[in-house]
Amino acid sequence: KHQGVPLLLVTPGTFMNLSGPPIASVAKKRGIPVERVVACHDDIDLGFGALRIKKGGSTAGHHGLDSMVSAFRSADFYRVRLGVGRPAGRWENVDFLLNPFTKREREEFSAVIAAAADAVLSLLTDGLTLTQSRYNQSGIRGS
């Protein structure tokens, strides 16, 4: 619980591209409407270290979000988007996303992860607008 609001953390044991059905199943069994679901995910369209909070909208080709939208039959859930930046040079997006962070990147990104966790709690207690003004931030590397 956070300030009296019950929380349920769900991490599906599937590949990201197939994460929608298990998340939707847990939500349905627990009586959690899609409007109370918060998906935290990587986003190559945001600079490394950027953080953005939104509700609904396009999946921008993110297959994990596509899977959730399909399983819930709705895009009306919150998203906490953690920017990982775009691959440089000849990297393919999938190879870039599956490649582990360097030690320096892990250290830099730990603050972003902490802010994202705080943003989830803020969504529950303070709502979308205040959370966005408080937590939306540019990337670490200025992108």
Coordinates of C-alpha atoms in Angstrom, one line a residue:
K1 CA 0.0 0.0 0.0
H2 CA 1.0 3.6 -0.6
Q3 CA -0.9 6.2 1.4
G4 CA -3.8 3.7 1.8
V5 CA -3.9 2.8 -1.9
P6 CA -3.3 -0.9 -2.6
L7 CA -0.5 -1.6 -5.2
L8 CA 0.1 -4.7 -7.2
L9 CA 3.4 -5.1 -9.1
V10 CA 3.2 -7.5 -12.0
T11 CA 6.2 -8.6 -14.0
P12 CA 5.2 -11.2 -16.5
G13 CA 7.5 -14.2 -17.1
T14 CA 7.1 -13.8 -20.9
F15 CA 9.0 -12.0 -23.6
M16 CA 8.1 -8.3 -23.6
N17 CA 6.3 -8.7 -26.9
L18 CA 3.9 -11.2 -25.3
S19 CA 3.4 -9.3 -22.0
G20 CA -0.1 -8.1 -22.5
P21 CA -2.2 -11.3 -21.9
P22 CA -0.6 -12.1 -18.5
I23 CA -0.9 -8.5 -17.3
A24 CA -4.5 -8.2 -18.5
S25 CA -5.3 -11.6 -16.9
V26 CA -4.0 -10.5 -13.5
A27 CA -5.9 -7.2 -13.8
K28 CA -9.1 -8.9 -14.6
K29 CA -8.8 -11.5 -11.8
R30 CA -8.1 -8.6 -9.3
G31 CA -10.9 -6.4 -10.7
I32 CA -8.4 -3.7 -11.7
P33 CA -9.7 -1.5 -14.6
V34 CA -7.4 -0.6 -17.4
E35 CA -7.6 3.0 -16.3
R36 CA -5.7 2.1 -13.1
V37 CA -2.9 0.2 -14.9
V38 CA 0.6 1.7 -15.1
A39 CA 3.1 0.3 -17.7
C40 CA 6.7 1.3 -17.2
H41 CA 8.8 0.7 -20.3
D42 CA 11.8 1.6 -22.3
D43 CA 11.4 4.2 -25.1
I44 CA 14.0 4.7 -27.9
D45 CA 12.2 7.8 -29.0
L46 CA 13.3 9.6 -25.9
G47 CA 16.9 10.6 -25.2
F48 CA 18.9 8.5 -22.7
G49 CA 17.6 9.2 -19.2
A50 CA 14.5 11.1 -20.2
L51 CA 11.3 10.4 -18.3
R52 CA 7.8 11.0 -19.6
I53 CA 4.4 10.2 -18.1
K54 CA 1.3 10.0 -20.2
K55 CA -2.1 8.2 -20.4
G56 CA -3.3 6.4 -23.5
G57 CA -2.3 7.3 -27.0
S58 CA -0.2 5.6 -29.6
T59 CA 2.2 2.7 -28.9
A60 CA 4.7 4.1 -31.4
G61 CA 5.4 0.6 -32.5
H62 CA 6.5 -0.6 -29.0
H63 CA 5.5 -4.3 -29.2
G64 CA 5.0 -4.7 -25.5
L65 CA 2.5 -1.9 -25.5
D66 CA 0.9 -3.3 -28.6
S67 CA 0.4 -6.5 -26.7
M68 CA -1.1 -4.7 -23.8
V69 CA -3.5 -2.7 -25.9
S70 CA -4.6 -5.9 -27.7
A71 CA -5.1 -7.8 -24.5
F72 CA -6.9 -5.0 -22.7
R73 CA -8.8 -4.0 -25.9
S74 CA -7.9 -0.5 -24.8
A75 CA -5.0 1.9 -24.8
D76 CA -6.3 3.8 -21.9
F77 CA -3.6 3.0 -19.3
Y78 CA -0.8 5.1 -17.9
R79 CA 2.7 4.8 -19.3
V80 CA 5.9 5.8 -17.6
R81 CA 8.3 6.0 -20.4
L82 CA 12.1 5.7 -19.7
G83 CA 14.2 7.0 -22.5
V84 CA 17.1 4.8 -23.6
G85 CA 17.9 6.8 -26.8
R86 CA 18.4 5.6 -30.3
P87 CA 21.1 3.3 -31.5
A88 CA 24.1 5.0 -33.0
G89 CA 25.7 3.8 -36.2
R90 CA 24.5 0.5 -37.7
W91 CA 22.8 -1.0 -34.7
E92 CA 19.4 -2.5 -35.3
N93 CA 16.8 -1.4 -32.8
V94 CA 16.3 -4.9 -31.4
D95 CA 20.0 -5.6 -31.0
F96 CA 20.5 -2.2 -29.3
L97 CA 17.6 -2.8 -26.9
L98 CA 18.8 -6.2 -25.9
N99 CA 22.4 -5.1 -25.3
P100 CA 23.1 -4.5 -21.6
F101 CA 23.9 -1.0 -20.4
T102 CA 27.5 -0.2 -19.7
K103 CA 28.6 0.2 -16.1
R104 CA 28.4 4.0 -16.6
E105 CA 25.0 3.8 -18.2
R106 CA 23.7 1.6 -15.3
E107 CA 25.0 4.2 -12.8
E108 CA 23.4 7.1 -14.7
F109 CA 20.1 5.3 -15.3
S110 CA 19.6 4.3 -11.6
A111 CA 18.4 7.8 -10.8
V112 CA 15.9 7.6 -13.7
I113 CA 14.6 4.3 -12.4
A114 CA 14.1 5.8 -8.9
A115 CA 12.3 8.8 -10.4
A116 CA 10.1 6.5 -12.4
A117 CA 9.2 4.5 -9.3
D118 CA 8.3 7.8 -7.5
A119 CA 6.3 8.9 -10.5
V120 CA 4.1 5.7 -10.3
L121 CA 3.4 6.5 -6.7
S122 CA 2.6 10.1 -7.6
L123 CA 0.2 9.0 -10.3
L124 CA -1.8 7.1 -7.6
T125 CA -1.9 10.0 -5.1
D126 CA -1.5 13.2 -7.1
G127 CA -2.9 12.4 -10.6
L128 CA -1.5 12.8 -14.1
T129 CA -1.1 16.5 -14.5
L130 CA 0.8 17.1 -11.3
T131 CA 2.9 14.0 -11.8
Q132 CA 3.8 15.1 -15.3
S133 CA 4.9 18.6 -14.1
R134 CA 6.9 17.0 -11.3
Y135 CA 8.6 14.1 -13.2
N136 CA 8.8 14.8 -16.9
Q137 CA 12.5 15.4 -17.5
S138 CA 14.9 15.7 -20.4
G139 CA 17.6 13.1 -21.0
I140 CA 20.8 12.9 -19.1
R141 CA 22.7 13.6 -22.3
G142 CA 20.6 16.6 -23.2
S143 CA 18.5 14.9 -25.9

